Short mmCIF file of C-alpha atoms in Angstrom, two decimals:
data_model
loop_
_atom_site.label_atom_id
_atom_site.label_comp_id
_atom_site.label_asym_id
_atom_site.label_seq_id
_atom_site.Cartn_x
_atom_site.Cartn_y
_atom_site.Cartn_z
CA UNK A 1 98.76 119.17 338.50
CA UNK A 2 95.75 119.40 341.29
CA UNK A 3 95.67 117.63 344.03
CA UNK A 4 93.21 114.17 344.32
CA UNK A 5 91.35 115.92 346.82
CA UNK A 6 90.82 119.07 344.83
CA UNK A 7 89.95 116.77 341.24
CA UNK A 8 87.55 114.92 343.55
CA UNK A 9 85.72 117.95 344.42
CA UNK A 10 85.94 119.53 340.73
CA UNK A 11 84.26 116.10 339.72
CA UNK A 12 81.38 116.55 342.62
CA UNK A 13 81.23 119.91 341.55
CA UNK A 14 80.77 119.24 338.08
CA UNK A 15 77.95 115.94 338.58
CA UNK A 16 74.36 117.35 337.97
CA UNK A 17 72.45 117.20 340.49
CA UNK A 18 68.84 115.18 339.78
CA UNK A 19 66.10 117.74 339.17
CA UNK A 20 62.85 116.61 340.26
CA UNK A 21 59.43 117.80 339.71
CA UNK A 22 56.89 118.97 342.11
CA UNK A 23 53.10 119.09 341.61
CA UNK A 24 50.68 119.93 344.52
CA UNK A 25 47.94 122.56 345.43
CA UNK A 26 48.95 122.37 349.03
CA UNK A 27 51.85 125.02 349.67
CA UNK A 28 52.53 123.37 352.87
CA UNK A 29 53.18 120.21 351.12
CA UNK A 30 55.23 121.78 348.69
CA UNK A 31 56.87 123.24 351.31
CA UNK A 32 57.89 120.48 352.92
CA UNK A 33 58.68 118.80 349.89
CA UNK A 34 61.12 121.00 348.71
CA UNK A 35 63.08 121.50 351.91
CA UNK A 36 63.35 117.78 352.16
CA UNK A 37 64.67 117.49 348.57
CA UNK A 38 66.72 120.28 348.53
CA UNK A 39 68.69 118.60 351.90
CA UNK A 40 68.94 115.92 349.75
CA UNK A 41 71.06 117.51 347.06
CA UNK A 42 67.98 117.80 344.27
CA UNK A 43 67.09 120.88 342.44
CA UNK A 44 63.43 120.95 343.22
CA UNK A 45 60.84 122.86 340.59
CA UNK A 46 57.11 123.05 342.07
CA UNK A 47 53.50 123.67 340.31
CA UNK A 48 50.09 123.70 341.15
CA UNK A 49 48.34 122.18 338.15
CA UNK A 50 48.69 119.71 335.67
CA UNK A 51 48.83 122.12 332.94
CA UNK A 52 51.76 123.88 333.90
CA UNK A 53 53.21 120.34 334.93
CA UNK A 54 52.99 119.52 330.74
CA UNK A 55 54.76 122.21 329.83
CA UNK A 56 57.84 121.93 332.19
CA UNK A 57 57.91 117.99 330.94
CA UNK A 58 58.02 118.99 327.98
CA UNK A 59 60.72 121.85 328.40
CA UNK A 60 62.93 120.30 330.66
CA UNK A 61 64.57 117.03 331.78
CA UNK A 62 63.72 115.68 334.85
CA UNK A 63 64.74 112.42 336.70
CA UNK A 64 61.32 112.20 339.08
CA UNK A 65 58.00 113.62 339.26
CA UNK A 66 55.71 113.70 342.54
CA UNK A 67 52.52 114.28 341.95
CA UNK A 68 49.73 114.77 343.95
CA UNK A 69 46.44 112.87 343.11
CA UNK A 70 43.70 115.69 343.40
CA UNK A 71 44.81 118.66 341.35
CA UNK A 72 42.79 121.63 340.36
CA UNK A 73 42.32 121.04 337.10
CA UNK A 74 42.63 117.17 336.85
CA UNK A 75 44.33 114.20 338.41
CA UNK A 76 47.55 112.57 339.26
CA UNK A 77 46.53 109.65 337.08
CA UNK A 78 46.16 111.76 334.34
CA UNK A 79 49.84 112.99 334.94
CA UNK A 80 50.82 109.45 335.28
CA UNK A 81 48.93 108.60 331.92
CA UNK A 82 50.60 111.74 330.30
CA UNK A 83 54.47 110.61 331.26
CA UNK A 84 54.36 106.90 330.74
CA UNK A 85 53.22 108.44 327.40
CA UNK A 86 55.38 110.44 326.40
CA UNK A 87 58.19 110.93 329.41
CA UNK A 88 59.23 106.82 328.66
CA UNK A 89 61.96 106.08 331.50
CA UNK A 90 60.74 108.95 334.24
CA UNK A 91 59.46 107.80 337.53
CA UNK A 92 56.66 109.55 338.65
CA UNK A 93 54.99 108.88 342.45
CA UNK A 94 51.75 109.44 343.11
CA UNK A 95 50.41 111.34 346.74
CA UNK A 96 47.33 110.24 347.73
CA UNK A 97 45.33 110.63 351.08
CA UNK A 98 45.30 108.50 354.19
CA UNK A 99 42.73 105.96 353.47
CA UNK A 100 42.43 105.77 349.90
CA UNK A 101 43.62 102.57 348.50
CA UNK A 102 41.97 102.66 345.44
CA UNK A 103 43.71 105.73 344.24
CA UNK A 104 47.53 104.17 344.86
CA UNK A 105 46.35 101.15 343.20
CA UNK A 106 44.88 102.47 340.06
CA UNK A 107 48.12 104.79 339.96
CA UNK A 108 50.07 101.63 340.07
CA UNK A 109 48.42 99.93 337.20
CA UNK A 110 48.61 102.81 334.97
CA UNK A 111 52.57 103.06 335.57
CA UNK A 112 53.73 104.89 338.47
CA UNK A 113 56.37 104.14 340.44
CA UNK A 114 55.44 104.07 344.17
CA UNK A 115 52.79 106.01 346.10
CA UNK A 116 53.22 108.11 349.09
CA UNK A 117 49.92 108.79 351.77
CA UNK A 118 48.86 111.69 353.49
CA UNK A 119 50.56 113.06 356.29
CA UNK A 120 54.13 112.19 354.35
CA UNK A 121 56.42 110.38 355.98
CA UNK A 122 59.33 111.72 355.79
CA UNK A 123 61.75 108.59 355.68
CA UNK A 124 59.03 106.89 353.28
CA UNK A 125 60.31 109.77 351.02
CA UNK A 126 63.79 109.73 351.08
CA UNK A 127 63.70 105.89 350.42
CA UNK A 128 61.65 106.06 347.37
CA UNK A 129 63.50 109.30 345.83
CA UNK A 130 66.44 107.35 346.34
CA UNK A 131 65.04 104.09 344.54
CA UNK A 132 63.42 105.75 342.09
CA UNK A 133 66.99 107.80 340.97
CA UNK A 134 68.54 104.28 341.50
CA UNK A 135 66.72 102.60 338.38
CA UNK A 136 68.43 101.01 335.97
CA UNK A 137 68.21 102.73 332.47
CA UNK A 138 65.62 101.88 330.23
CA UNK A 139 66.63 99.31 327.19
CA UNK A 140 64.85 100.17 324.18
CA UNK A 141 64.53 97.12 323.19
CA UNK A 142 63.64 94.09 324.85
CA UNK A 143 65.99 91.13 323.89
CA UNK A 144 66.53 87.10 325.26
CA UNK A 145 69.82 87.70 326.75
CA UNK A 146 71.39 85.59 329.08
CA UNK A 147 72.46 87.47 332.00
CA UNK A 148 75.83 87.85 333.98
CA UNK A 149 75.21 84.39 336.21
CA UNK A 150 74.82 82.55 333.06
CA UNK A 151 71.14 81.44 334.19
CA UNK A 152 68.24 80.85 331.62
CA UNK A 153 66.74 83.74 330.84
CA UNK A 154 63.16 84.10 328.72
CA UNK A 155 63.77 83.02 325.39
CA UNK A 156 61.72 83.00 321.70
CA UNK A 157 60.39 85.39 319.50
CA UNK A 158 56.84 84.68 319.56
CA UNK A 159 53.86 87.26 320.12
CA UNK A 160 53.53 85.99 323.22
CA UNK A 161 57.17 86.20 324.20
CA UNK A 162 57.54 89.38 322.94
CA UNK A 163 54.60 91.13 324.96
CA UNK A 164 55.92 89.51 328.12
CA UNK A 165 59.24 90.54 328.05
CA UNK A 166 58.00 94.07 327.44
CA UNK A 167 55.74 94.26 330.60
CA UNK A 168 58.96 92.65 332.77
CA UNK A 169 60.27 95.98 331.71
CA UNK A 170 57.24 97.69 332.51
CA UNK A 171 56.55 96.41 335.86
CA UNK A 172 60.83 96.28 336.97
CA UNK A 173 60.16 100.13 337.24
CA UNK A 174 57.44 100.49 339.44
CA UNK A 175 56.95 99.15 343.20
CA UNK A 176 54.25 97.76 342.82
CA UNK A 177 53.32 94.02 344.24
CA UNK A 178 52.81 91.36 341.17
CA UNK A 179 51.10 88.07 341.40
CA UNK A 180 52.46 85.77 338.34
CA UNK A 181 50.14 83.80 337.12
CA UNK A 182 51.17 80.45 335.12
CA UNK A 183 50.73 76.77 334.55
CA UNK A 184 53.68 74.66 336.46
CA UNK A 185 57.01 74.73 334.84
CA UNK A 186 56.40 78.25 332.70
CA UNK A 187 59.08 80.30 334.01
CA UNK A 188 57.16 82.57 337.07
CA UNK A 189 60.13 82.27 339.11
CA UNK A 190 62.86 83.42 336.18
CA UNK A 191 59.96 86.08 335.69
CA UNK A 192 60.15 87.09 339.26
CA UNK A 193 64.12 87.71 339.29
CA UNK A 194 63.91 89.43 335.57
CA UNK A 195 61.79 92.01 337.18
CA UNK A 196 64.20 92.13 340.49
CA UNK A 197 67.58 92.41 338.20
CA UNK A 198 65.83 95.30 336.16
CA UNK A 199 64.02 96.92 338.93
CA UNK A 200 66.04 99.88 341.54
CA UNK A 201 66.48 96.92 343.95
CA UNK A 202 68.44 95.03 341.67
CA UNK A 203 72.01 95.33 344.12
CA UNK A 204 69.68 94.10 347.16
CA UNK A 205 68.66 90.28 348.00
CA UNK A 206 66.47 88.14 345.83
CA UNK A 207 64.73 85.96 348.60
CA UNK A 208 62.49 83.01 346.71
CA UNK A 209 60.12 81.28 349.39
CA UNK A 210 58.62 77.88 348.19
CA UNK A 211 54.86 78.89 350.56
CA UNK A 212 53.98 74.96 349.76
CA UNK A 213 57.02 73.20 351.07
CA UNK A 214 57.30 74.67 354.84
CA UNK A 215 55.46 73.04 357.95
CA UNK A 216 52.99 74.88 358.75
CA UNK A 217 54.01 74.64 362.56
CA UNK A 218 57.74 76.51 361.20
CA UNK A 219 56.32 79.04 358.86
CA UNK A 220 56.01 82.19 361.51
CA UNK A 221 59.68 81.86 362.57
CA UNK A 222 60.97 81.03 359.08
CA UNK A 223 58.62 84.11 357.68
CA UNK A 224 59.54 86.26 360.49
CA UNK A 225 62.67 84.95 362.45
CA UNK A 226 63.52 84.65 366.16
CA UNK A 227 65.60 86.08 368.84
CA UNK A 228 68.10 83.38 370.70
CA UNK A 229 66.21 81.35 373.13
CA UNK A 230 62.58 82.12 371.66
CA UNK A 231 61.54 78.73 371.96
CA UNK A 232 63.56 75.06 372.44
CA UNK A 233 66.01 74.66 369.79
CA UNK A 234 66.51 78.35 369.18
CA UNK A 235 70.27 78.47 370.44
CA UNK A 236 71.04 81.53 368.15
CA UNK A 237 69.22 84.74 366.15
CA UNK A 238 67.77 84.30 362.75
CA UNK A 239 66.67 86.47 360.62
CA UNK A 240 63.94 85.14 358.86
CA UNK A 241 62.78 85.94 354.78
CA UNK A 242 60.89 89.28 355.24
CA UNK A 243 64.56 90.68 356.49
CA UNK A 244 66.61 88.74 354.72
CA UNK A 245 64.47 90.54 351.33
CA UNK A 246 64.81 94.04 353.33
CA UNK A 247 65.51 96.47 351.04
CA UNK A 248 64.72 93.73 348.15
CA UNK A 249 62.70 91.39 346.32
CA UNK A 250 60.66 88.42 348.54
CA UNK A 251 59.37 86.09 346.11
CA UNK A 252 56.36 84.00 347.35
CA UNK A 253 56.18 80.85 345.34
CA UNK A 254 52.80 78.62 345.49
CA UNK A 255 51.20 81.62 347.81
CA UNK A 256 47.84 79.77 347.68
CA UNK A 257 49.20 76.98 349.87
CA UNK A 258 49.73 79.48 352.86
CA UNK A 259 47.46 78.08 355.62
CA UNK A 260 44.66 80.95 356.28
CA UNK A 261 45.89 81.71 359.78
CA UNK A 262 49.76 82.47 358.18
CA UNK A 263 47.72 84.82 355.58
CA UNK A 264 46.57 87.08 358.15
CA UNK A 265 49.97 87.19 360.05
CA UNK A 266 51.42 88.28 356.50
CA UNK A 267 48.38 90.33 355.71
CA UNK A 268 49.73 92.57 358.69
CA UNK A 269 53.34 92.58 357.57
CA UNK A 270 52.30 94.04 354.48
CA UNK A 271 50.43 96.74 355.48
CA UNK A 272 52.10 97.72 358.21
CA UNK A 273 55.17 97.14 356.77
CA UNK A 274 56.95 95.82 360.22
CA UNK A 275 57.97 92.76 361.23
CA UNK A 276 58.63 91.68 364.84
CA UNK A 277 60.67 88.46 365.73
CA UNK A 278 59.84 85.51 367.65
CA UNK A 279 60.47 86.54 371.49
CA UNK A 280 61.20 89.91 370.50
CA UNK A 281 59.37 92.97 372.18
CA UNK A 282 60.61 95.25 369.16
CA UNK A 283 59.22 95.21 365.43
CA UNK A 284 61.93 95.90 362.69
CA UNK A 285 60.99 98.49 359.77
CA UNK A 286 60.85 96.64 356.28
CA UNK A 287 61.09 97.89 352.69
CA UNK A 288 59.99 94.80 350.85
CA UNK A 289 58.67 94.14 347.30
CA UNK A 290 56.42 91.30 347.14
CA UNK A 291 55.96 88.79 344.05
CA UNK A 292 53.71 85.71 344.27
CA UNK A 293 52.73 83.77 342.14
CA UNK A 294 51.18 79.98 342.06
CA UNK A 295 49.84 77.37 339.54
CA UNK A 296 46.48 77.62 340.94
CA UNK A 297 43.69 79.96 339.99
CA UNK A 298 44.00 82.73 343.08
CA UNK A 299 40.23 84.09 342.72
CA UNK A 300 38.82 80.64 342.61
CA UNK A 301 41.04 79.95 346.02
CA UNK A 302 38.99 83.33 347.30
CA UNK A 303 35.54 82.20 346.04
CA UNK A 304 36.53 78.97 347.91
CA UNK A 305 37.57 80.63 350.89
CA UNK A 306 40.83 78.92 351.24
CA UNK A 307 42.29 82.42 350.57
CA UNK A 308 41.70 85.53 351.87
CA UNK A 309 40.38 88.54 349.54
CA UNK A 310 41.61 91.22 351.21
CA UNK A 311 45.57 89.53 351.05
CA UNK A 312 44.53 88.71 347.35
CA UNK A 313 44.02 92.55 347.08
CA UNK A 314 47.32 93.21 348.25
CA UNK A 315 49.24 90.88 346.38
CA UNK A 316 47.23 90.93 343.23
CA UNK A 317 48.18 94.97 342.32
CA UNK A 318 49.32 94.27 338.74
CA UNK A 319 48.89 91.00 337.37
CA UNK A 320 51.40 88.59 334.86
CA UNK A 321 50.23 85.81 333.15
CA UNK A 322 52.88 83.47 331.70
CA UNK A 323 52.13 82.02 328.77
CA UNK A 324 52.17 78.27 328.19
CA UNK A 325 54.73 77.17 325.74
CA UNK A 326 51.73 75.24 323.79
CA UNK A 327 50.97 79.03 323.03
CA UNK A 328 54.25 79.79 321.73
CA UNK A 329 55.35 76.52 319.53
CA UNK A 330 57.92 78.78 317.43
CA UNK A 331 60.14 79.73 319.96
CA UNK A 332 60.23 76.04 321.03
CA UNK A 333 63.48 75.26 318.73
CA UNK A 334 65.49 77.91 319.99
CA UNK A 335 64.75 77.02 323.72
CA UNK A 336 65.55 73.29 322.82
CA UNK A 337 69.00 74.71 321.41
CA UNK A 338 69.72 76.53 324.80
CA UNK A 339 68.38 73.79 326.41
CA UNK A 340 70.53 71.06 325.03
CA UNK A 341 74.13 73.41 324.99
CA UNK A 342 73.27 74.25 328.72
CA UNK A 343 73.39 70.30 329.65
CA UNK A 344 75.85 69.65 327.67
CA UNK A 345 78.23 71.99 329.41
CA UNK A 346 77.07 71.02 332.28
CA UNK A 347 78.03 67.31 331.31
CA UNK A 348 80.70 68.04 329.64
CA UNK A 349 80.13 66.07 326.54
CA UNK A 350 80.25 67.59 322.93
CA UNK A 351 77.46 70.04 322.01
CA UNK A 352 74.17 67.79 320.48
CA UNK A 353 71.46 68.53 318.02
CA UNK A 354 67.65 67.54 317.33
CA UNK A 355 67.39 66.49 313.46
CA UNK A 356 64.23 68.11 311.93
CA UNK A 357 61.81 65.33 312.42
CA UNK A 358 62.61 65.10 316.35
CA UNK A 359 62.28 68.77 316.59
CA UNK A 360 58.91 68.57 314.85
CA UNK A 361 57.90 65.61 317.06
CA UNK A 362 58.67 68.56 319.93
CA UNK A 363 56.58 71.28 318.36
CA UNK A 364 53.66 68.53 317.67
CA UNK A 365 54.02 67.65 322.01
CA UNK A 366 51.57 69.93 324.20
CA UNK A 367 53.54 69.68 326.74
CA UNK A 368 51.75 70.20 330.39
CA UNK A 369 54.78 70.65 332.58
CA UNK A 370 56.06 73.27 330.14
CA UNK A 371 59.47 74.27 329.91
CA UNK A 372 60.36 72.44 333.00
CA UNK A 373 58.99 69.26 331.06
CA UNK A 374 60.80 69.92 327.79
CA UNK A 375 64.29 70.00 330.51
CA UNK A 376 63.52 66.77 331.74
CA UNK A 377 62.73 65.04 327.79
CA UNK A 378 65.66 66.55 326.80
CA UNK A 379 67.97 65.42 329.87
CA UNK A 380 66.72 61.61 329.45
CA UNK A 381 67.20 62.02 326.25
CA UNK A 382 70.83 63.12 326.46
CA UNK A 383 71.39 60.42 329.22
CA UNK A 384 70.25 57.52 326.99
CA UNK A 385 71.78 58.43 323.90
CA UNK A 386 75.45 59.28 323.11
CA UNK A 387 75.13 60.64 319.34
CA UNK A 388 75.17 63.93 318.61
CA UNK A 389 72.67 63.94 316.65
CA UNK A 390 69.34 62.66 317.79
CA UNK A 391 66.65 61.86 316.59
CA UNK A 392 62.38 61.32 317.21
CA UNK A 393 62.65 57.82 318.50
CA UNK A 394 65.05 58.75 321.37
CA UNK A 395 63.13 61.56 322.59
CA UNK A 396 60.49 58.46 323.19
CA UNK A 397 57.52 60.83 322.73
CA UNK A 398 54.33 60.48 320.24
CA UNK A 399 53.64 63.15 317.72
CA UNK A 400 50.50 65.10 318.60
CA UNK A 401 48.52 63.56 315.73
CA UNK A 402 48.90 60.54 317.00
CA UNK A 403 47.64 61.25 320.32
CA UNK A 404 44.03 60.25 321.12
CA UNK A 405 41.62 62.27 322.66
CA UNK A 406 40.47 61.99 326.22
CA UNK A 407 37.44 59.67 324.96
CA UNK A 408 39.77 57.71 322.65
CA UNK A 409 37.64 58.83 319.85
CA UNK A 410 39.32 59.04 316.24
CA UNK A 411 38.85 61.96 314.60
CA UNK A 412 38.37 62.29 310.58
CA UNK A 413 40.04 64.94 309.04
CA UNK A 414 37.73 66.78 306.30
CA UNK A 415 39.40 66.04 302.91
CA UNK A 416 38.30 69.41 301.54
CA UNK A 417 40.44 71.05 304.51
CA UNK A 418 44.03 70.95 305.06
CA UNK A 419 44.62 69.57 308.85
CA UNK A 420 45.18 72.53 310.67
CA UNK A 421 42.12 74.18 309.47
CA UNK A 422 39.91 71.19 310.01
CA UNK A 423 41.63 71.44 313.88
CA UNK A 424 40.62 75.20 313.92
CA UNK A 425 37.29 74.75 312.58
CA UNK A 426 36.76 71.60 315.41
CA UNK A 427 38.27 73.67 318.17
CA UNK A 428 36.24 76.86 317.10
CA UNK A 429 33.08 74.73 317.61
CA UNK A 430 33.79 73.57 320.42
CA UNK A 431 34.20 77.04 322.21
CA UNK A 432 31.35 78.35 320.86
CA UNK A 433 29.37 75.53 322.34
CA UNK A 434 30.35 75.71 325.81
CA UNK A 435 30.10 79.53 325.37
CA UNK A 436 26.24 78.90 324.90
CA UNK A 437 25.57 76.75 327.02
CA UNK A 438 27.33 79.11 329.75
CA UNK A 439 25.29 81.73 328.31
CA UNK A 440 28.68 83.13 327.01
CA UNK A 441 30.85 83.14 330.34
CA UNK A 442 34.23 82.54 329.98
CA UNK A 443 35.87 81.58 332.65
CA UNK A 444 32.60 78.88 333.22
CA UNK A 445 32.96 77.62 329.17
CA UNK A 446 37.02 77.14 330.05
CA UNK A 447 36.08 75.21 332.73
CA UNK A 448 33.59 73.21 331.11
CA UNK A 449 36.14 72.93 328.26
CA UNK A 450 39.12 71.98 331.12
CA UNK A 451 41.56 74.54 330.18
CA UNK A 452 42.50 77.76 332.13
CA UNK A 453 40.82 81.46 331.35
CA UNK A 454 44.12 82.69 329.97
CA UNK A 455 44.25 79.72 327.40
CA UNK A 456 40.62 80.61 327.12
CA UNK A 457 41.40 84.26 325.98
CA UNK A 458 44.55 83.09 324.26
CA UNK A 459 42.41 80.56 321.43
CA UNK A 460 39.53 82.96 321.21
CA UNK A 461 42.12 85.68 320.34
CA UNK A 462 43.55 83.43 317.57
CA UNK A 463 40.69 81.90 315.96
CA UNK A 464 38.89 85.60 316.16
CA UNK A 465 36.04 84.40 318.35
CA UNK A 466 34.63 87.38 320.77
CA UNK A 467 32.09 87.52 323.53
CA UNK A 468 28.30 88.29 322.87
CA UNK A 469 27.15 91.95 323.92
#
């Protein structure tokens, strides 16, 4: 019978070790590349051109690819293209030179990873080979589970729901910085940690920041932190949330709120990706993914100048917008189910259910605080009523027919119509109205209309409306 020590080395022996792909023109950086790697533990294989770079993806298995982005006969975004195509689950990082934004960010958007700059750093590297080979595996499919906390997760089967739970997947394997776009109460933060808990960072901290709830006059040394005696009160270190996130997720709620001269600081952070304590002389290395998001529209904060572009840049690499749950009515039984069972357990009172005509009262409601609305109706509810079974009149809430319109004008239903299309063709008029007299601008005929761009897109979309050439 061997020995432990000699079955733990037969078991090293016998791990593969993670073959990555190289493709540059430069030998030196191939070079360098491959001696790095190779100290590592990886079996390196190198190329010079995208062509050859196609074949060996499709020969072999590989568990990264680096690719530069100006190749002799094409690009490292057409590489990038190529294996989010057809290499689904393979990281690929993207080399670009020193000064060239534009290029990591496009990279980014079409599915890479991470980017590295010209001259490589060497530690840069090692940290994203080993994030990149610490990604979770790719799930097929896409499902509403709850996960191992117990927490709310995204729930419903809707269009909507569907596509959104499929680019959390997307966007937990790459690096890149997301800015979540939603109305109040539609989930940004649960989207936030879905992307942490399925991204390579998912065993590091998950640090959410509220940017709208901290005095101005506290937000450098809660951002940032202070050394012991920094200023009066300071009788002892703190860390502050860039390295509390280190090596993590920082999660900047209501990021429009950030007073301008707190932008810049953070600006800085970002792109020099150091952070120096109050009453410190050193600044700390950080290896930080940002995700902001806010109920407000961010470019309308730029236009405004209340926020700066070039920090909108930086945050505002890939884009999520949540969707409303007015835009996703079906799924609204199934999250009232979760809803209810999750306060119930919580109360510890038997498990209660909406009879049909309260649930339809529900799917009738537009609700503007979202799901964080529909929690609240449903925890009065359960506080006033002890039945397990209840009904419309003790969720207290109108049906949406009944609801008058802003003017308090009645509206007549066309008898040759049934209701919903007589809505449709109403609401269809309506958009094509304020889309001529904006001379077919969206974002100015949603505001004229007083409804965001996204629902703007979302009920042209529907109703098959589509924007004069």
């Amino acid at each position: 019978m061997p020995r432990k020590d000699e079955h733990n080395q037969t078991t090293s022996i016998h791990k593969a070790a993670p073959h990555v792909l190289v493709v540059d023109d430069e030998p030196d950086i191939i070079e360098l590349l491959e001696l790095t790697l190779a100290r590592m533990g990886m079996n390196v294989i190198s190329t010079m051109n995208t062509q050859h770079a196609r074949q060996l993806l499709q020969s072999r298995s590989f568990q990264l690819c680096l690719t530069d982005m100006q190749l002799p006969d094409g690009t490292g975004l057409d590489l990038v293209q190529y294996i989010t195509q057809h290499c689904i689950g393979l990281p690929v990082a993207v080399i670009t030179a020193y000064g060239t934004p534009e290029n990591a960010v496009a990279a980014l958007k079409a599915g890479a990873f991470d980017y590295l700059t010209k001259p490589v750093s060497l530690n840069h590297l090692r940290t994203l080979v080993k994030s990149a080979l610490s990604l979770p595996p790719l799930h097929s499919e896409v499902t509403p589970v709850e996960n191992t906390n117990n927490r709310r997760t995204l729930l419903g089967e809707s269009q909507p729901m569907r596509r959104l739970r499929a680019t959390i997947e997307k966007l937990s394997r790459s690096q890149a910085a997301v800015y979540i776009n939603g109305e109040s109460g539609s989930g940004k933060e649960l989207a936030a940690r879905m992307i942490h808990e399925r991204s390579a960072r998912h065993d590091e901290a998950f640090v959410p920041v509220n940017c709208g709830a901290i005095p101005e006059n506290l937000m450098e040394s809660e951002f940032f932190g202070y050394r012991k005696g920094a200023f009066t009160g300071a009788d002892k270190d703190h860390s502050g949330f860039f390295l509390a996130a280190n090596g993590g997720t920082l999660f900047l709620d209501e990021v429009a709120d950030l007073p301008l001269a707190m932008q810049v600081k953070l600006l800085r952070v970002i792109q020099e990706k150091q952070v120096r304590k109050l009453g410190d002389t050193q600044e700390t290395n950080i290896d930080v993914r940002i995700i902001s998001a806010t109920h407000k529209i961010l470019s309308e904060c730029v236009e405004n100048g209340l926020f700066r572009q070039d920090l909108y840049y930086r945050l505002n690499v890939i884009e999520l917008d949540m969707p409303a749950l007015r835009e996703m009515r079906e799924d609204i039984p199934l999250i009232t189910e979760r809803i209810l069972a999750k306060i119930c357990r919580e109360t510890s009172r038997p498990i209660c259910h909406l009879d049909q005509e309260a649930l339809a009262v529900l799917a009738s409601y537009d609700f503007p605080g979202n799901v964080r609305e529909l929690e609240n109706i449903l925890e009065r509810t359960l506080a006033l009523c002890s039945d397990k079974k209840i009904g419309k009149n003790e969720l207290q809430l109108k049906p949406k027919e009944t609801q008058q319109s802003p003017s308090d004008t009645p509206i007549t239903p066309d008898q040759k119509l049934p209701l919903q299309d007589y809505l449709d063709k109403l609401e269809k008029e309506s958009i094509n109205k304020a889309l001529d007299q904006t001379l077919h601008n969206r974002t100015a005929a949603a505001k004229l209309l007083g409804i965001t761009v996204r629902s703007m897109r979302y009920r042209m979309d529907r109703l098959g409306l589509h924007l004069k050439k």
